[in-house]
mmCIF file of C-alpha atoms and ligand atoms in Angstrom:
data_model
loop_
_atom_site.group_PDB
_atom_site.id
_atom_site.type_symbol
_atom_site.label_atom_id
_atom_site.label_comp_id
_atom_site.label_asym_id
_atom_site.label_seq_id
_atom_site.Cartn_x
_atom_site.Cartn_y
_atom_site.Cartn_z
ATOM 1 C CA MET P 1 3.473 -122.607 -99.490
ATOM 2 C CA ALA P 2 3.855 -120.521 -102.628
ATOM 3 C CA TRP P 3 0.055 -120.303 -102.943
ATOM 4 C CA GLY P 4 -0.179 -119.240 -99.348
ATOM 5 C CA LEU P 5 2.191 -116.368 -100.042
ATOM 6 C CA VAL P 6 0.307 -115.298 -103.171
ATOM 7 C CA SER P 7 -2.961 -115.375 -101.294
ATOM 8 C CA MET P 8 -1.429 -113.390 -98.396
ATOM 9 C CA THR P 9 -0.153 -110.783 -100.848
ATOM 10 C CA LEU P 10 -3.567 -110.535 -102.484
ATOM 11 C CA ARG P 11 -5.178 -110.107 -99.095
ATOM 12 C CA GLY P 12 -2.634 -107.451 -98.251
ATOM 13 C CA LEU P 13 -3.418 -105.592 -101.478
ATOM 14 C CA LEU P 14 -7.120 -105.927 -100.897
ATOM 15 C CA SER P 15 -6.921 -104.551 -97.405
ATOM 16 C CA VAL P 16 -4.919 -101.591 -98.727
ATOM 17 C CA VAL P 17 -7.716 -100.965 -101.236
ATOM 18 C CA ILE P 18 -10.309 -101.344 -98.500
ATOM 19 C CA LEU P 19 -8.420 -99.020 -96.136
ATOM 20 C CA LEU P 20 -8.249 -96.412 -98.901
ATOM 21 C CA SER P 21 -11.944 -96.613 -99.641
ATOM 22 C CA THR P 22 -12.759 -96.520 -95.924
ATOM 23 C CA ALA P 23 -10.630 -93.409 -95.652
ATOM 24 C CA THR P 24 -12.516 -91.682 -98.476
ATOM 25 C CA SER P 25 -15.910 -92.624 -97.093
ATOM 26 C CA THR P 26 -15.144 -91.359 -93.581
ATOM 27 C CA ASP P 27 -13.407 -88.070 -94.379
ATOM 28 C CA GLY P 28 -16.616 -86.127 -93.811
ATOM 29 C CA ARG P 29 -18.135 -86.771 -97.198
ATOM 30 C CA ASP P 30 -21.381 -88.306 -96.054
ATOM 31 C CA VAL P 31 -23.943 -89.206 -98.655
ATOM 32 C CA HIS P 32 -26.924 -86.854 -98.340
ATOM 33 C CA VAL P 33 -30.424 -88.133 -99.002
ATOM 34 C CA THR P 34 -33.696 -86.233 -98.768
ATOM 35 C CA CYS P 35 -36.664 -88.415 -97.892
ATOM 36 C CA VAL P 36 -40.306 -87.403 -98.187
ATOM 37 C CA PHE P 37 -42.432 -87.563 -95.038
ATOM 38 C CA SER P 38 -44.671 -90.690 -94.855
ATOM 39 C CA GLU P 39 -43.195 -92.166 -98.045
ATOM 40 C CA ASP P 40 -40.557 -94.887 -98.529
ATOM 41 C CA CYS P 41 -36.884 -94.029 -98.867
ATOM 42 C CA VAL P 42 -33.766 -95.912 -99.970
ATOM 43 C CA LEU P 43 -30.554 -95.330 -98.020
ATOM 44 C CA PRO P 44 -27.752 -96.168 -100.464
ATOM 45 C CA CYS P 45 -24.782 -98.307 -99.470
ATOM 46 C CA SER P 46 -22.493 -100.499 -101.526
ATOM 47 C CA PHE P 47 -19.480 -102.692 -100.818
ATOM 48 C CA LEU P 48 -16.932 -104.796 -102.637
ATOM 49 C CA PRO P 49 -18.741 -108.112 -103.266
ATOM 50 C CA GLY P 50 -17.469 -111.116 -101.338
ATOM 51 C CA SER P 51 -18.861 -114.101 -99.517
ATOM 52 C CA GLU P 52 -19.900 -114.294 -95.853
ATOM 53 C CA GLU P 53 -21.572 -110.906 -95.976
ATOM 54 C CA VAL P 54 -22.352 -109.110 -92.743
ATOM 55 C CA ILE P 55 -24.412 -105.914 -92.887
ATOM 56 C CA HIS P 56 -25.267 -103.657 -89.959
ATOM 57 C CA TRP P 57 -27.300 -100.485 -90.327
ATOM 58 C CA MET P 58 -27.035 -98.296 -87.235
ATOM 59 C CA LYS P 59 -27.773 -94.792 -86.007
ATOM 60 C CA PRO P 60 -24.604 -93.711 -84.173
ATOM 61 C CA GLU P 61 -26.079 -90.513 -82.713
ATOM 62 C CA ASP P 62 -28.843 -92.572 -81.070
ATOM 63 C CA LYS P 63 -26.521 -94.819 -78.990
ATOM 64 C CA ASP P 64 -25.763 -96.977 -82.044
ATOM 65 C CA LEU P 65 -29.415 -97.957 -82.331
ATOM 66 C CA THR P 66 -29.689 -101.119 -84.444
ATOM 67 C CA ILE P 67 -31.848 -100.604 -87.486
ATOM 68 C CA HIS P 68 -31.258 -103.714 -89.561
ATOM 69 C CA SER P 69 -28.706 -106.538 -89.515
ATOM 70 C CA TYR P 70 -27.896 -109.339 -91.915
ATOM 71 C CA TYR P 71 -25.516 -112.285 -91.533
ATOM 72 C CA TYR P 72 -25.480 -116.073 -92.082
ATOM 73 C CA SER P 73 -27.261 -115.226 -95.389
ATOM 74 C CA THR P 74 -30.384 -113.938 -93.684
ATOM 75 C CA ASP P 75 -31.945 -110.911 -91.987
ATOM 76 C CA GLN P 76 -31.230 -110.755 -88.247
ATOM 77 C CA LEU P 77 -33.830 -108.619 -86.567
ATOM 78 C CA LYS P 78 -33.701 -109.669 -82.903
ATOM 79 C CA GLN P 79 -31.686 -106.567 -81.912
ATOM 80 C CA GLN P 80 -33.723 -104.250 -84.091
ATOM 81 C CA SER P 81 -34.936 -101.106 -82.371
ATOM 82 C CA GLN P 82 -38.706 -100.967 -81.819
ATOM 83 C CA ARG P 83 -38.948 -97.765 -83.822
ATOM 84 C CA PHE P 84 -37.858 -99.561 -86.999
ATOM 85 C CA ARG P 85 -39.862 -102.756 -86.559
ATOM 86 C CA GLY P 86 -41.585 -103.782 -89.789
ATOM 87 C CA ARG P 87 -40.265 -100.692 -91.604
ATOM 88 C CA THR P 88 -36.950 -101.915 -93.022
ATOM 89 C CA ALA P 89 -35.782 -104.212 -95.796
ATOM 90 C CA LEU P 90 -32.554 -104.926 -97.638
ATOM 91 C CA PHE P 91 -32.565 -105.836 -101.311
ATOM 92 C CA ASN P 92 -31.549 -109.402 -100.443
ATOM 93 C CA ASP P 93 -31.154 -110.570 -104.052
ATOM 94 C CA GLN P 94 -28.716 -107.678 -104.640
ATOM 95 C CA ILE P 95 -26.475 -108.364 -101.634
ATOM 96 C CA PRO P 96 -24.169 -110.757 -103.574
ATOM 97 C CA LYS P 97 -23.564 -107.865 -106.008
ATOM 98 C CA GLY P 98 -22.375 -105.630 -103.177
ATOM 99 C CA ASN P 99 -25.624 -103.746 -102.602
ATOM 100 C CA ALA P 100 -26.379 -103.125 -98.920
ATOM 101 C CA SER P 101 -28.930 -100.354 -99.525
ATOM 102 C CA LEU P 102 -31.733 -100.158 -96.992
ATOM 103 C CA LEU P 103 -35.383 -99.519 -97.752
ATOM 104 C CA LEU P 104 -37.045 -97.530 -94.972
ATOM 105 C CA ARG P 105 -40.832 -97.293 -95.123
ATOM 106 C CA GLY P 106 -43.159 -94.597 -93.783
ATOM 107 C CA ILE P 107 -40.575 -91.875 -93.122
ATOM 108 C CA THR P 108 -41.120 -89.776 -89.977
ATOM 109 C CA LEU P 109 -39.314 -86.664 -88.772
ATOM 110 C CA GLN P 110 -37.538 -88.829 -86.171
ATOM 111 C CA ASP P 111 -35.791 -90.642 -89.014
ATOM 112 C CA GLN P 112 -33.673 -87.569 -89.741
ATOM 113 C CA GLY P 113 -29.976 -87.803 -88.950
ATOM 114 C CA ARG P 114 -26.838 -89.764 -89.660
ATOM 115 C CA TYR P 115 -26.853 -93.478 -90.375
ATOM 116 C CA LYS P 116 -23.926 -95.878 -90.475
ATOM 117 C CA CYS P 117 -23.746 -98.729 -92.951
ATOM 118 C CA TYR P 118 -21.181 -101.312 -91.846
ATOM 119 C CA THR P 119 -20.390 -104.182 -94.173
ATOM 120 C CA SER P 120 -17.937 -107.038 -93.920
ATOM 121 C CA THR P 121 -17.048 -109.979 -96.127
ATOM 122 C CA ILE P 122 -14.047 -112.324 -96.265
ATOM 123 C CA LYS P 123 -12.375 -109.534 -98.248
ATOM 124 C CA GLY P 124 -12.589 -106.982 -95.466
ATOM 125 C CA ASN P 125 -14.928 -104.457 -93.939
ATOM 126 C CA MET P 126 -16.227 -100.997 -94.777
ATOM 127 C CA GLU P 127 -18.172 -98.206 -93.152
ATOM 128 C CA SER P 128 -20.094 -95.438 -94.822
ATOM 129 C CA PHE P 129 -22.361 -92.697 -93.542
ATOM 130 C CA ILE P 130 -25.644 -91.494 -94.946
ATOM 131 C CA ASN P 131 -27.272 -88.278 -93.803
ATOM 132 C CA ILE P 132 -31.038 -88.138 -94.047
ATOM 133 C CA ALA P 133 -33.084 -84.981 -94.245
ATOM 134 C CA VAL P 134 -36.870 -85.259 -94.243
ATOM 135 C CA GLU P 135 -39.224 -82.898 -95.961
ATOM 136 C CA ALA P 136 -42.995 -82.619 -96.235
ATOM 137 C CA PRO P 137 -43.404 -80.343 -99.253
ATOM 138 C CA VAL P 138 -46.180 -77.785 -99.521
ATOM 139 C CA ARG P 139 -49.061 -79.532 -101.287
ATOM 140 C CA LEU P 140 -52.289 -77.556 -101.275
ATOM 141 C CA VAL P 141 -52.701 -73.875 -100.484
ATOM 142 C CA ASP P 142 -56.271 -73.008 -99.527
ATOM 143 C CA ILE P 143 -57.655 -69.513 -99.916
ATOM 144 C CA GLN P 144 -61.050 -68.314 -98.606
ATOM 145 C CA LEU P 145 -62.857 -65.008 -98.559
ATOM 146 C CA SER P 146 -65.187 -63.972 -95.779
ATOM 147 C CA ASP P 147 -66.379 -60.426 -94.957
ATOM 148 C CA ASP P 148 -63.628 -58.865 -97.072
ATOM 149 C CA ILE P 149 -60.927 -60.792 -95.221
ATOM 150 C CA ILE P 150 -58.949 -63.414 -97.116
ATOM 151 C CA THR P 151 -57.600 -66.362 -95.212
ATOM 152 C CA CYS P 152 -54.813 -68.392 -96.757
ATOM 153 C CA SER P 153 -53.649 -71.639 -95.198
ATOM 154 C CA SER P 154 -51.632 -74.749 -95.796
ATOM 155 C CA THR P 155 -51.002 -77.741 -93.545
ATOM 156 C CA GLY P 156 -48.592 -80.614 -92.943
ATOM 157 C CA ILE P 157 -45.364 -78.911 -94.031
ATOM 158 C CA TYR P 158 -41.717 -79.477 -93.113
ATOM 159 C CA ALA P 159 -39.321 -77.650 -92.868
ATOM 160 C CA GLU P 160 -40.865 -74.474 -91.427
ATOM 161 C CA PRO P 161 -42.750 -72.672 -94.229
ATOM 162 C CA LYS P 162 -42.927 -68.995 -95.140
ATOM 163 C CA LEU P 163 -46.064 -67.263 -96.385
ATOM 164 C CA THR P 164 -46.111 -64.096 -98.430
ATOM 165 C CA TRP P 165 -48.875 -61.983 -99.935
ATOM 166 C CA SER P 166 -48.640 -60.146 -103.206
ATOM 167 C CA THR P 167 -50.984 -58.745 -105.831
ATOM 168 C CA ASP P 168 -51.295 -58.654 -109.580
ATOM 169 C CA PRO P 169 -50.713 -56.024 -110.849
ATOM 170 C CA PRO P 170 -48.053 -55.559 -108.170
ATOM 171 C CA SER P 171 -48.705 -53.114 -105.370
ATOM 172 C CA ASP P 172 -46.663 -52.262 -102.333
ATOM 173 C CA LEU P 173 -48.813 -53.824 -99.631
ATOM 174 C CA SER P 174 -46.586 -52.708 -96.779
ATOM 175 C CA PHE P 175 -46.767 -49.134 -98.071
ATOM 176 C CA ASP P 176 -50.475 -48.885 -97.272
ATOM 177 C CA PRO P 177 -51.005 -50.280 -93.757
ATOM 178 C CA GLY P 178 -54.352 -48.475 -93.439
ATOM 179 C CA THR P 179 -56.089 -50.663 -95.993
ATOM 180 C CA ILE P 180 -54.094 -53.839 -95.514
ATOM 181 C CA GLN P 181 -54.089 -55.939 -92.416
ATOM 182 C CA ASN P 182 -52.195 -59.157 -92.268
ATOM 183 C CA SER P 183 -51.264 -61.670 -89.669
ATOM 184 C CA THR P 184 -49.490 -64.959 -90.068
ATOM 185 C CA SER P 185 -49.476 -67.714 -87.500
ATOM 186 C CA ILE P 186 -47.653 -71.016 -87.482
ATOM 187 C CA LYS P 187 -48.364 -74.038 -85.329
ATOM 188 C CA VAL P 188 -46.843 -77.487 -85.069
ATOM 189 C CA ASP P 189 -49.046 -80.571 -85.255
ATOM 190 C CA ASP P 190 -48.535 -83.784 -83.261
ATOM 191 C CA GLN P 191 -46.292 -85.240 -85.969
ATOM 192 C CA GLY P 192 -44.014 -82.208 -85.900
ATOM 193 C CA LEU P 193 -45.314 -80.763 -89.167
ATOM 194 C CA TYR P 194 -46.167 -77.077 -89.599
ATOM 195 C CA ASP P 195 -49.589 -75.540 -90.291
ATOM 196 C CA ILE P 196 -49.501 -71.932 -91.503
ATOM 197 C CA THR P 197 -52.368 -69.435 -91.747
ATOM 198 C CA SER P 198 -52.501 -65.809 -92.715
ATOM 199 C CA THR P 199 -55.253 -63.230 -93.152
ATOM 200 C CA LYS P 200 -55.312 -60.059 -95.192
ATOM 201 C CA GLN P 201 -57.864 -57.529 -96.233
ATOM 202 C CA PHE P 202 -59.204 -58.265 -99.696
ATOM 203 C CA SER P 203 -57.772 -55.965 -102.369
ATOM 204 C CA ARG P 204 -60.824 -55.481 -104.553
ATOM 205 C CA ASN P 205 -59.386 -54.462 -107.874
ATOM 206 C CA LEU P 206 -56.380 -56.730 -107.776
ATOM 207 C CA THR P 207 -55.616 -60.397 -107.945
ATOM 208 C CA ASN P 208 -54.674 -61.409 -104.419
ATOM 209 C CA ILE P 209 -51.842 -63.901 -104.350
ATOM 210 C CA CYS P 210 -50.766 -66.052 -101.416
ATOM 211 C CA THR P 211 -47.493 -67.956 -101.714
ATOM 212 C CA VAL P 212 -46.337 -70.653 -99.309
ATOM 213 C CA THR P 213 -42.707 -71.786 -99.550
ATOM 214 C CA SER P 214 -40.771 -74.544 -97.821
ATOM 215 C CA GLY P 215 -37.369 -75.667 -99.035
ATOM 216 C CA THR P 216 -37.381 -75.578 -102.824
ATOM 217 C CA VAL P 217 -41.148 -76.072 -103.143
ATOM 218 C CA GLU P 218 -43.412 -73.080 -103.636
ATOM 219 C CA ARG P 219 -47.202 -73.182 -104.062
ATOM 220 C CA THR P 220 -49.535 -70.330 -104.807
ATOM 221 C CA ALA P 221 -53.246 -69.642 -104.475
ATOM 222 C CA THR P 222 -54.959 -66.629 -105.970
ATOM 223 C CA LEU P 223 -58.257 -64.856 -105.410
ATOM 224 C CA LYS P 224 -59.846 -62.067 -107.371
ATOM 225 C CA GLN P 225 -63.297 -60.518 -107.506
ATOM 226 C CA GLN P 226 -65.745 -61.543 -104.868
ATOM 227 C CA GLY P 227 -67.411 -64.803 -105.721
ATOM 228 C CA ASN P 228 -64.753 -65.826 -108.201
ATOM 229 C CA GLN P 229 -62.153 -68.057 -106.705
ATOM 230 C CA SER P 230 -59.325 -69.758 -108.474
ATOM 231 C CA ILE P 231 -56.649 -71.915 -106.974
ATOM 232 C CA ASN P 232 -53.454 -72.696 -108.809
ATOM 233 C CA SER P 233 -50.540 -74.766 -107.742
HETATM 234 C C1 NAG D 1 -29.552 -101.601 -104.685
HETATM 235 O O1 NAG D 1 -30.682 -102.213 -105.240
HETATM 236 C C2 NAG D 1 -31.861 -101.433 -105.224
HETATM 237 C C3 NAG D 1 -33.008 -102.287 -105.753
HETATM 238 O O2 NAG D 1 -32.730 -102.834 -106.977
HETATM 239 C C4 NAG D 1 -31.638 -100.191 -106.053
HETATM 240 O O3 NAG D 1 -32.778 -99.374 -105.989
HETATM 241 C C5 NAG D 1 -30.433 -99.431 -105.495
HETATM 242 O O4 NAG D 1 -30.151 -98.312 -106.315
HETATM 243 C C6 NAG D 1 -29.215 -100.322 -105.415
HETATM 244 N N1 NAG D 1 -28.180 -99.579 -104.716
HETATM 245 C C7 NAG D 1 -26.894 -99.627 -105.052
HETATM 246 C C8 NAG D 1 -25.977 -98.830 -104.216
HETATM 247 O O5 NAG D 1 -26.496 -100.294 -106.004
HETATM 248 C C1 NAG D 2 -47.472 -58.306 -92.617
HETATM 249 O O1 NAG D 2 -47.111 -58.042 -91.277
HETATM 250 C C2 NAG D 2 -45.735 -58.131 -91.046
HETATM 251 C C3 NAG D 2 -45.499 -57.929 -89.569
HETATM 252 O O2 NAG D 2 -46.683 -57.774 -88.858
HETATM 253 C C4 NAG D 2 -44.992 -57.099 -91.880
HETATM 254 O O3 NAG D 2 -43.620 -57.194 -91.667
HETATM 255 C C5 NAG D 2 -45.297 -57.346 -93.349
HETATM 256 O O4 NAG D 2 -44.674 -56.359 -94.131
HETATM 257 C C6 NAG D 2 -46.770 -57.348 -93.575
HETATM 258 N N1 NAG D 2 -46.985 -57.767 -94.952
HETATM 259 C C7 NAG D 2 -47.794 -57.129 -95.756
HETATM 260 C C8 NAG D 2 -47.890 -57.683 -97.116
HETATM 261 O O5 NAG D 2 -48.445 -56.164 -95.398
HETATM 262 C C1 NAG D 3 -60.713 -49.918 -108.291
HETATM 263 O O1 NAG D 3 -60.456 -49.401 -109.559
HETATM 264 C C2 NAG D 3 -61.236 -48.269 -109.919
HETATM 265 C C3 NAG D 3 -60.931 -47.932 -111.358
HETATM 266 O O2 NAG D 3 -59.651 -48.324 -111.731
HETATM 267 C C4 NAG D 3 -60.917 -47.148 -108.978
HETATM 268 O O3 NAG D 3 -61.711 -46.040 -109.318
HETATM 269 C C5 NAG D 3 -61.203 -47.584 -107.563
HETATM 270 O O4 NAG D 3 -60.822 -46.589 -106.658
HETATM 271 C C6 NAG D 3 -60.467 -48.865 -107.247
HETATM 272 N N1 NAG D 3 -60.882 -49.359 -105.953
HETATM 273 C C7 NAG D 3 -60.035 -49.755 -105.021
HETATM 274 C C8 NAG D 3 -60.638 -50.298 -103.765
HETATM 275 O O5 NAG D 3 -58.829 -49.728 -105.188
HETATM 276 C C1 NAG D 4 -67.008 -64.182 -112.107
HETATM 277 O O1 NAG D 4 -66.415 -64.658 -113.289
HETATM 278 C C2 NAG D 4 -67.302 -64.848 -114.350
HETATM 279 C C3 NAG D 4 -66.560 -65.446 -115.523
HETATM 280 O O2 NAG D 4 -65.353 -65.985 -115.115
HETATM 281 C C4 NAG D 4 -67.946 -63.489 -114.719
HETATM 282 O O3 NAG D 4 -68.865 -63.700 -115.757
HETATM 283 C C5 NAG D 4 -68.603 -62.893 -113.507
HETATM 284 O O4 NAG D 4 -69.053 -61.606 -113.813
HETATM 285 C C6 NAG D 4 -67.653 -62.799 -112.357
HETATM 286 N N1 NAG D 4 -68.335 -62.380 -111.150
HETATM 287 C C7 NAG D 4 -67.986 -61.326 -110.454
HETATM 288 C C8 NAG D 4 -68.768 -61.053 -109.210
HETATM 289 O O5 NAG D 4 -67.069 -60.593 -110.786
#
């Protein structure tokens, strides 16, 4: 009887703790994670360790799409959405330590959005939200010269890139539209990534610099003197 009371009180205390932590994790402070296109990404989630773990990873904005479930001490993938088949894993040896993080392989642009991590043990349940942004950083900037026209291009970028021309020493390119022509075009490939291309008249005496920027990543290619090409990144 006395033990029953003690255990009830403990449970009461624990659920207060759990309610508090649920409140802090749902008051809009989502965890933000940036994943790199086509690579693997870990969505972090932790819970107060306890036996009889149940873990559900879901995507609430996609009709609560089931991404990965775990209960009865094993992965439960019957309800898993087709889109995530073969792409998910928990760190099963870490689950007893309260680690419900999810490994998601081969990130696509569709994977962007808000994920829910629901966990439950005999000590109570918790929910946390993880917001995923995907980026495909600018990798290579290609620069080519043909008939006094320089073409600068870069492919497979996300989010939408910007391309700018400059020279070294600096010159005001927009000030002299008679000698400079430029055009930039952007297209989207079948994976949703951006290809960007721009052309400009070659400035003979100057180093011609093309800069492609997306997010925090900026890559540059330079060209000077016909026949001499140098690419830096
Ligand atoms: C869970 O375990 C994985 C693999 O060891 C680790 O990368 C991750 O940081 C852990 N996450 C948490 C929330 O402890
Ligand atoms: C390129 O063209 C755009 C619009 O056509 C213009 O706004 C920009 O200033 C031009 N850039 C240069 C470097 O001439
Ligand atoms: C290149 O530089 C030379 C000497 O500085 C100058 O005479 C010439 O006009 C310049 N050419 C162009 C295309 O700017
Ligand atoms: C190209 O560069 C080399 C050395 O970097 C130089 O010797 C050569 O004169 C340059 N060619 C032209 C066309 O400027």
